[in-house]
Coordinates of C-alpha atoms in Angstrom, one line a residue:
E6 CA -5.7 19.1 4.7
V7 CA -4.2 15.0 4.7
Q8 CA -2.9 13.6 7.5
L9 CA -1.3 9.9 8.4
V10 CA 0.3 9.8 11.5
E11 CA 2.6 6.3 12.0
S12 CA 3.4 5.1 15.7
G13 CA 4.7 1.7 17.2
G14 CA 8.3 1.8 15.7
G15 CA 11.3 1.0 18.3
S16 CA 14.0 -1.1 18.8
V17 CA 14.2 -4.6 19.0
Q18 CA 16.4 -7.9 19.5
A19 CA 16.6 -10.3 16.0
G20 CA 13.7 -12.6 15.8
G21 CA 11.6 -9.9 17.9
S22 CA 8.1 -8.9 16.7
L23 CA 6.4 -5.1 16.6
R24 CA 3.2 -3.1 15.7
L25 CA 3.3 -0.2 14.0
S26 CA -0.1 1.5 13.8
C27 CA -1.2 4.2 11.5
T28 CA -4.1 6.5 12.2
A29 CA -5.5 8.8 9.0
S30 CA -7.5 12.4 8.6
G31 CA -8.5 14.3 5.8
L32 CA -9.6 11.9 3.4
T33 CA -12.1 9.6 2.9
F34 CA -11.3 6.6 4.6
D35 CA -14.0 3.4 4.2
D36 CA -12.4 4.4 0.6
S37 CA -9.0 4.8 0.4
S38 CA -5.9 2.2 -0.1
L39 CA -3.4 2.2 2.1
G40 CA -0.2 0.7 2.5
W41 CA 3.4 0.1 4.5
Y42 CA 6.3 1.0 2.6
R43 CA 9.9 1.1 3.6
Q44 CA 13.2 2.5 3.3
A45 CA 16.6 1.8 4.2
P46 CA 19.6 4.5 4.4
G47 CA 20.9 3.6 0.4
N48 CA 18.3 2.1 -0.6
E49 CA 15.3 3.0 -2.7
C50 CA 11.2 3.0 -1.6
V51 CA 9.9 -0.1 -1.5
L52 CA 6.7 -1.7 -0.6
V53 CA 5.8 -3.6 2.4
S54 CA 2.5 -4.3 2.2
A55 CA -1.0 -3.1 2.0
I56 CA -4.4 -3.4 1.9
K57 CA -7.6 -2.2 -0.4
S58 CA -10.6 -0.8 0.4
D59 CA -12.4 -4.1 -0.4
G60 CA -9.9 -5.4 2.8
F61 CA -6.8 -7.2 0.2
Q62 CA -4.1 -7.4 1.4
Y63 CA -0.6 -7.6 -0.3
Y64 CA 2.4 -8.7 1.1
S65 CA 6.4 -8.5 -0.4
D66 CA 8.1 -11.6 -0.8
F67 CA 11.2 -10.4 1.4
M68 CA 8.1 -10.5 4.4
K69 CA 5.8 -13.2 3.4
G70 CA 4.6 -14.7 6.4
R71 CA 6.8 -12.6 8.5
L72 CA 3.7 -9.5 8.0
A73 CA -0.2 -9.6 9.1
I74 CA -2.1 -6.1 7.9
S75 CA -5.2 -5.0 8.9
R76 CA -8.0 -1.7 8.8
D77 CA -10.1 -0.4 11.1
N78 CA -12.6 1.5 9.2
A79 CA -14.3 3.1 12.5
K80 CA -10.7 4.4 13.5
N81 CA -9.6 5.0 10.4
A82 CA -6.2 3.2 11.3
I83 CA -4.4 0.6 9.9
D84 CA -1.6 -2.1 11.9
L85 CA 1.3 -3.6 10.6
Q86 CA 2.5 -6.8 13.1
M87 CA 5.5 -7.5 12.1
Y88 CA 7.4 -10.9 12.9
S89 CA 10.6 -12.9 13.3
L90 CA 12.4 -9.5 12.1
Q91 CA 15.8 -9.4 11.0
P92 CA 19.2 -7.2 11.3
E93 CA 17.8 -6.5 7.3
D94 CA 14.0 -5.6 8.6
T95 CA 16.1 -2.3 10.1
A96 CA 14.5 0.9 8.1
V97 CA 12.1 4.0 8.1
Y98 CA 8.5 2.7 8.2
Y99 CA 6.1 4.8 6.3
C100 CA 1.7 4.8 5.5
A101 CA 0.9 5.5 2.1
A102 CA -2.4 6.6 1.5
I103 CA -1.6 5.7 -2.4
F104 CA -2.7 3.8 -5.3
P105 CA -2.1 1.7 -7.4
W106 CA 0.7 0.3 -5.4
R107 CA 3.9 0.7 -6.5
P108 CA 6.7 -1.6 -6.1
S109 CA 9.8 0.6 -5.6
I110 CA 9.8 4.5 -5.9
P111 CA 13.5 6.1 -5.6
H112 CA 12.1 7.9 -1.9
C113 CA 9.0 7.4 0.4
D114 CA 7.3 11.4 -0.5
Q115 CA 4.7 12.2 -2.7
A116 CA 6.7 13.8 -4.8
S117 CA 7.8 10.2 -5.8
G118 CA 4.8 8.4 -5.3
G119 CA 2.0 9.8 -5.2
G120 CA -1.3 9.7 -2.8
Y121 CA -1.1 11.1 1.3
W122 CA 2.3 10.0 3.1
G123 CA 3.3 10.1 6.7
Q124 CA 6.4 10.5 8.7
G125 CA 7.8 7.7 9.4
T126 CA 8.4 6.0 11.5
Q127 CA 12.0 4.4 12.7
V128 CA 12.3 0.5 13.3
T129 CA 15.4 -1.1 13.9
V130 CA 16.7 -4.3 14.7
T131 CA 19.7 -5.5 16.0
S132 CA 21.2 -9.0 16.5

């Protein structure tokens, strides 16, 4: 059974930083492409950042320059460091083992995007 477990969400003031982590099990991690999506109430699920098995990194235009994604194959984990967070970044952030990376899907779940998904972690940015 594939499991993705996110951690590191929380509440932060505007301008602050957060680091999200995702630990995977039940898949061949070294060969997997993984990404971070987010969904705010009333909005679609959108791709924030992603990383391929060869280390290629993708960053969304709406958060480019404020993100750093990394992977540790020895720990079966990826991290997403987020900087200069703004209230509009408030959302539930999901880790997904998925490829190709679609820029937006209706919901952050397997039914909408295929692949495997974590349960999500809430990020709240206050002004």
